[in-house]
């Protein structure tokens, strides 16, 4: 190894069209502009088949992006993994599915909880529909859907399209003696889908809505959405919780002993609600008279921590990660981010495993503020930068990685000026890290896991609207090393080519199963 390496991941920062909706281009980013003008660089595919998703229409996300960055390989992921399991029937052949269905057939209700969209980032409505049809075919009489509205991985106000699609299927399944219906719901950023234990009250509100049917009542999900939109002007992800009622009573509560399936496949925003259902010793909020249900996740969201205990689809077993290779070579590593992306540079980076591979690693988390990100778009970029520079100065580590969440987390709010400011904060952080690299002798690699801030608007049928979802744009890969002339070979590259490049630059040998190095 000629020089130790620092990897900077600018979460949610892709290469946009440079227009007025491209916050990356609009922002004043003198450091990134200079690096792109003077350093070896290329652009990486960060979505679709490059990260193991079914098609190139599928947006990348932070989970699969960091998996690919950290393992140098492409694994079937998320929607593709679940879709294959549904198509070949292995999901329905699993002992978990059989157990939950048998429980429902015996007289208990079957509940489906998850994000209602086809964004393919956390869930897919078609998976839900397939399971509803199969449950009906296997004799389940009572099935209820607790829907979380998206507007983040899909158009910001598209919820009614998905509700209508689901309602048509439920009506079809309401044959004699059957009750298939929507029971509760709310925006994904208001209830249930917190991550990294940043906001347990958000999970608690979801619990009270889905399990206890506590919340404002409406005759239908459509009525709830239309009413809230008129009253609040919120996009789907921010709509308040609602409970559906009939004849003055809730359609369904999740009762003790029922069967419950969380049909999200992505792990980060599924773990906390899973713990609330799954753990007898749960103590983050009072669950009232809850004694337990038969609960399963679509996947096991954390294999080491067994979250949840039961699941429908076996997750990809990601082996031969970059961390394993570096630990085997005796390389000391440092990983850092704030809470919102801490799991991405640790758990996802290491192939969906908790804990460290070896004691050669040090992980550090900067607690995120529980505040709307558009209100504080700098997030913890300053604190992350200070810690990175401090650890670079220590000379303790030969490979350091950090994630700046700003481009993604602020990008998801849809507040353009805040995203521009967020990008300017990230640029200043990159400048400080590059300055420290010159002072202490490091090579700096700069990339991202997917796009977001680079496409803040979209135009359909002549109408331009705010975009809150990830983009399909490629992401930069920049090599800053004034002491070495690195040449990026011609080729078409994706996120999985980053780990092989790091290993090549370190003078190590990559596993045969990895993608090619770019240098």
CSV table of C-alpha atoms in Angstrom, one decimal, residues 224-471:
chain,number,residue,atom,x,y,z
A,224,UNK,CA,-58.7,9.8,4.6
A,225,UNK,CA,-56.2,10.7,2.0
A,226,UNK,CA,-58.4,13.2,0.2
A,227,UNK,CA,-59.4,14.8,3.5
A,228,UNK,CA,-55.9,15.1,4.9
A,229,UNK,CA,-54.6,16.5,1.6
A,230,UNK,CA,-57.2,19.2,1.6
A,231,UNK,CA,-56.6,20.0,5.3
A,232,UNK,CA,-52.8,19.9,5.4
A,233,UNK,CA,-51.4,20.1,1.8
A,234,UNK,CA,-49.0,17.3,2.7
A,235,UNK,CA,-47.5,14.9,0.2
A,236,UNK,CA,-48.2,11.2,0.8
A,237,UNK,CA,-45.2,10.4,3.0
A,238,UNK,CA,-46.3,13.1,5.5
A,239,UNK,CA,-50.0,12.4,5.8
A,240,UNK,CA,-51.2,11.7,9.3
A,241,UNK,CA,-52.4,8.3,10.6
A,242,UNK,CA,-55.9,7.0,10.0
A,243,UNK,CA,-58.2,4.2,11.0
A,244,UNK,CA,-61.0,2.8,8.8
A,245,UNK,CA,-64.3,2.2,10.4
A,246,UNK,CA,-67.6,0.5,9.6
A,247,UNK,CA,-70.8,1.2,11.5
A,248,UNK,CA,-68.9,3.2,14.0
A,249,UNK,CA,-66.3,0.5,14.8
A,250,UNK,CA,-62.8,-0.1,13.5
A,251,UNK,CA,-62.6,-2.5,10.6
A,252,UNK,CA,-59.9,-4.5,12.4
A,253,UNK,CA,-57.4,-4.3,15.1
A,254,UNK,CA,-54.3,-6.5,15.2
A,255,UNK,CA,-55.5,-8.7,18.1
A,256,UNK,CA,-53.5,-11.0,20.3
A,257,UNK,CA,-53.0,-14.4,18.5
A,258,UNK,CA,-53.5,-13.0,15.0
A,259,UNK,CA,-51.1,-13.6,12.1
A,260,UNK,CA,-49.1,-10.6,10.9
A,261,UNK,CA,-46.9,-10.2,7.9
A,262,UNK,CA,-44.6,-7.2,7.4
A,263,UNK,CA,-44.3,-7.2,3.7
A,264,UNK,CA,-41.5,-4.7,3.4
A,265,UNK,CA,-38.3,-6.4,2.2
A,266,UNK,CA,-35.8,-3.7,3.1
A,267,UNK,CA,-34.4,-3.9,6.6
A,268,UNK,CA,-33.6,-0.5,7.9
A,269,UNK,CA,-37.2,0.8,8.3
A,270,UNK,CA,-38.6,-2.6,9.2
A,271,UNK,CA,-36.6,-3.4,12.3
A,272,UNK,CA,-38.2,-1.3,15.0
A,273,UNK,CA,-41.8,-2.2,14.3
A,274,UNK,CA,-40.6,-5.8,14.0
A,275,UNK,CA,-39.1,-5.6,17.5
A,276,UNK,CA,-42.4,-4.2,18.8
A,277,UNK,CA,-44.3,-7.2,17.5
A,278,UNK,CA,-41.6,-9.8,18.1
A,279,UNK,CA,-39.9,-9.2,21.5
A,280,UNK,CA,-41.4,-10.2,24.8
A,281,UNK,CA,-38.9,-7.9,26.6
A,282,UNK,CA,-39.7,-4.9,24.4
A,283,UNK,CA,-39.6,-1.7,26.5
A,284,UNK,CA,-39.5,1.3,24.1
A,285,UNK,CA,-43.2,2.1,24.7
A,286,UNK,CA,-46.1,0.6,26.5
A,287,UNK,CA,-47.9,-2.0,24.4
A,288,UNK,CA,-50.9,-2.2,26.6
A,289,UNK,CA,-52.5,-5.6,26.9
A,290,UNK,CA,-50.5,-7.1,24.0
A,291,UNK,CA,-49.4,-10.6,24.6
A,292,UNK,CA,-48.2,-11.6,21.2
A,293,UNK,CA,-49.1,-12.5,17.6
A,294,UNK,CA,-47.6,-14.9,15.0
A,295,UNK,CA,-45.3,-12.3,13.3
A,296,UNK,CA,-43.1,-12.6,10.2
A,297,UNK,CA,-41.1,-10.2,8.1
A,298,UNK,CA,-40.8,-10.6,4.4
A,299,UNK,CA,-37.1,-11.1,5.0
A,300,UNK,CA,-35.0,-11.3,8.2
A,301,UNK,CA,-33.9,-7.7,8.5
A,302,UNK,CA,-30.9,-8.5,10.8
A,303,UNK,CA,-29.6,-12.0,10.8
A,304,UNK,CA,-27.2,-11.5,13.8
A,305,UNK,CA,-29.9,-9.9,16.0
A,306,UNK,CA,-32.6,-12.2,14.7
A,307,UNK,CA,-35.0,-9.4,13.7
A,308,UNK,CA,-37.5,-10.8,13.3
A,309,UNK,CA,-37.4,-14.4,14.6
A,310,UNK,CA,-39.6,-15.6,11.6
A,311,UNK,CA,-39.5,-14.5,8.0
A,312,UNK,CA,-40.7,-15.7,4.6
A,313,UNK,CA,-37.8,-15.3,2.2
A,314,UNK,CA,-34.2,-16.3,2.8
A,315,UNK,CA,-31.9,-13.2,2.5
A,316,UNK,CA,-28.9,-13.2,0.2
A,317,UNK,CA,-25.8,-14.6,2.0
A,318,UNK,CA,-23.2,-12.0,1.1
A,319,UNK,CA,-19.7,-13.5,1.4
A,320,UNK,CA,-16.2,-12.2,0.6
A,321,UNK,CA,-16.9,-8.6,1.5
A,322,UNK,CA,-14.2,-5.9,1.3
A,323,UNK,CA,-14.0,-5.8,5.1
A,324,UNK,CA,-13.2,-9.5,5.2
A,325,UNK,CA,-10.5,-9.1,2.6
A,326,UNK,CA,-9.0,-6.1,4.4
A,327,UNK,CA,-9.1,-7.8,7.8
A,328,UNK,CA,-7.4,-10.9,6.4
A,329,UNK,CA,-4.6,-8.5,5.2
A,330,UNK,CA,-4.3,-6.9,8.7
A,331,UNK,CA,-5.7,-3.6,7.5
A,332,UNK,CA,-7.1,-1.3,10.3
A,333,UNK,CA,-10.5,0.3,9.3
A,334,UNK,CA,-12.6,3.2,10.6
A,335,UNK,CA,-16.3,3.7,9.7
A,336,UNK,CA,-18.3,6.8,10.5
A,337,UNK,CA,-21.6,8.4,9.9
A,338,UNK,CA,-24.5,9.9,11.8
A,339,UNK,CA,-27.4,7.8,12.9
A,340,UNK,CA,-29.4,8.1,9.7
A,341,UNK,CA,-26.7,6.3,7.7
A,342,UNK,CA,-24.6,4.7,10.4
A,343,UNK,CA,-26.0,1.2,9.5
A,344,UNK,CA,-25.1,1.8,5.9
A,345,UNK,CA,-21.3,2.0,6.5
A,346,UNK,CA,-21.4,-0.9,9.0
A,347,UNK,CA,-24.3,-3.4,8.7
A,348,UNK,CA,-25.1,-3.0,4.9
A,349,UNK,CA,-21.5,-2.4,4.1
A,350,UNK,CA,-20.5,-5.7,5.7
A,351,UNK,CA,-23.1,-7.8,3.7
A,352,UNK,CA,-26.1,-7.4,6.1
A,353,UNK,CA,-24.2,-8.5,9.2
A,354,UNK,CA,-24.1,-6.8,12.6
A,355,UNK,CA,-21.0,-6.4,14.6
A,356,UNK,CA,-17.4,-6.4,13.5
A,357,UNK,CA,-15.5,-8.9,11.4
A,358,UNK,CA,-12.3,-8.4,13.4
A,359,UNK,CA,-11.1,-6.2,16.2
A,360,UNK,CA,-9.1,-4.3,13.5
A,361,UNK,CA,-12.2,-2.2,12.9
A,362,UNK,CA,-13.5,0.9,14.7
A,363,UNK,CA,-17.1,2.1,14.1
A,364,UNK,CA,-18.3,5.5,15.3
A,365,UNK,CA,-21.9,7.0,15.2
A,366,UNK,CA,-22.7,10.6,15.5
A,367,UNK,CA,-26.3,10.9,16.9
A,368,UNK,CA,-28.7,12.5,14.4
A,369,UNK,CA,-31.0,15.2,15.5
A,370,UNK,CA,-34.7,14.3,15.6
A,371,UNK,CA,-35.8,17.2,13.4
A,372,UNK,CA,-37.2,17.7,9.9
A,373,UNK,CA,-34.2,17.6,7.7
A,374,UNK,CA,-35.1,20.6,5.7
A,375,UNK,CA,-35.0,22.6,9.0
A,376,UNK,CA,-31.3,21.7,9.5
A,377,UNK,CA,-29.9,20.6,6.1
A,378,UNK,CA,-26.3,20.6,7.3
A,379,UNK,CA,-27.3,17.7,9.5
A,380,UNK,CA,-24.1,16.4,11.2
A,381,UNK,CA,-21.7,17.1,8.4
A,382,UNK,CA,-19.5,19.3,10.5
A,383,UNK,CA,-19.2,16.7,13.3
A,384,UNK,CA,-18.6,13.9,10.8
A,385,UNK,CA,-15.9,16.0,9.1
A,386,UNK,CA,-14.1,16.8,12.4
A,387,UNK,CA,-14.1,13.2,13.4
A,388,UNK,CA,-12.7,12.1,10.0
A,389,UNK,CA,-9.9,14.6,10.1
A,390,UNK,CA,-9.1,13.7,13.7
A,391,UNK,CA,-8.8,10.0,12.8
A,392,UNK,CA,-6.8,10.7,9.6
A,393,UNK,CA,-4.4,12.7,11.8
A,394,UNK,CA,-4.1,9.7,14.2
A,395,UNK,CA,-2.6,7.5,11.5
A,396,UNK,CA,-4.2,4.5,13.2
A,397,UNK,CA,-6.2,3.4,10.1
A,398,UNK,CA,-5.2,2.4,6.6
A,399,UNK,CA,-8.8,2.5,5.3
A,400,UNK,CA,-11.4,5.0,6.5
A,401,UNK,CA,-14.9,5.4,5.2
A,402,UNK,CA,-17.7,7.9,6.0
A,403,UNK,CA,-21.2,8.7,4.7
A,404,UNK,CA,-22.7,12.2,4.5
A,405,UNK,CA,-26.5,11.7,4.5
A,406,UNK,CA,-27.4,15.2,3.4
A,407,UNK,CA,-28.1,14.7,-0.3
A,408,UNK,CA,-30.4,11.8,0.4
A,409,UNK,CA,-32.2,12.7,3.6
A,410,UNK,CA,-32.7,16.4,2.7
A,411,UNK,CA,-33.4,15.4,-0.9
A,412,UNK,CA,-36.3,13.3,0.3
A,413,UNK,CA,-38.0,16.3,1.8
A,414,UNK,CA,-38.5,17.9,-1.6
A,415,UNK,CA,-37.5,21.3,-0.3
A,416,UNK,CA,-35.2,22.5,-3.0
A,417,UNK,CA,-33.4,25.4,-1.2
A,418,UNK,CA,-32.6,23.1,1.7
A,419,UNK,CA,-31.2,20.5,-0.6
A,420,UNK,CA,-29.0,23.2,-2.3
A,421,UNK,CA,-27.7,24.2,1.1
A,422,UNK,CA,-27.2,20.6,2.1
A,423,UNK,CA,-25.0,20.1,-1.0
A,424,UNK,CA,-22.9,23.1,-0.1
A,425,UNK,CA,-22.3,21.7,3.3
A,426,UNK,CA,-21.2,18.4,1.9
A,427,UNK,CA,-18.8,20.2,-0.5
A,428,UNK,CA,-17.2,22.0,2.4
A,429,UNK,CA,-16.8,18.7,4.2
A,430,UNK,CA,-15.1,17.2,1.2
A,431,UNK,CA,-12.8,20.2,1.0
A,432,UNK,CA,-11.7,19.7,4.6
A,433,UNK,CA,-11.1,16.0,4.1
A,434,UNK,CA,-9.0,16.6,0.9
A,435,UNK,CA,-7.0,19.2,2.8
A,436,UNK,CA,-6.4,16.7,5.6
A,437,UNK,CA,-5.4,14.1,2.9
A,438,UNK,CA,-2.7,16.5,1.7
A,439,UNK,CA,-1.5,17.2,5.2
A,440,UNK,CA,-1.4,13.6,6.4
A,441,UNK,CA,-0.8,11.6,3.3
A,442,UNK,CA,-4.0,9.9,2.1
A,443,UNK,CA,-5.6,9.0,-1.1
A,444,UNK,CA,-9.3,10.1,-1.2
A,445,UNK,CA,-12.0,8.4,-3.2
A,446,UNK,CA,-15.3,10.1,-3.5
A,447,UNK,CA,-18.5,8.5,-4.6
A,448,UNK,CA,-22.2,8.0,-3.8
A,449,UNK,CA,-24.6,5.1,-3.4
A,450,UNK,CA,-27.4,6.4,-5.6
A,451,UNK,CA,-28.9,9.7,-6.9
A,452,UNK,CA,-31.5,11.9,-5.3
A,453,UNK,CA,-30.4,15.6,-4.9
A,454,UNK,CA,-29.6,15.6,-8.6
A,455,UNK,CA,-33.2,15.3,-9.6
A,456,UNK,CA,-35.6,17.3,-7.5
A,457,UNK,CA,-38.3,17.9,-10.1
A,458,UNK,CA,-40.0,15.8,-12.7
A,459,UNK,CA,-42.2,16.6,-15.7
A,460,UNK,CA,-45.1,14.4,-16.7
A,461,UNK,CA,-47.7,15.4,-19.3
A,462,UNK,CA,-46.3,18.9,-19.4
A,463,UNK,CA,-46.6,19.4,-15.7
A,464,UNK,CA,-43.6,19.8,-13.5
A,465,UNK,CA,-43.8,18.7,-9.9
A,466,UNK,CA,-41.5,18.1,-6.9
A,467,UNK,CA,-39.6,14.8,-6.9
A,468,UNK,CA,-38.8,13.2,-3.6
A,469,UNK,CA,-37.6,9.8,-4.8
A,470,UNK,CA,-34.1,8.6,-5.7
A,471,UNK,CA,-33.0,9.2,-9.3
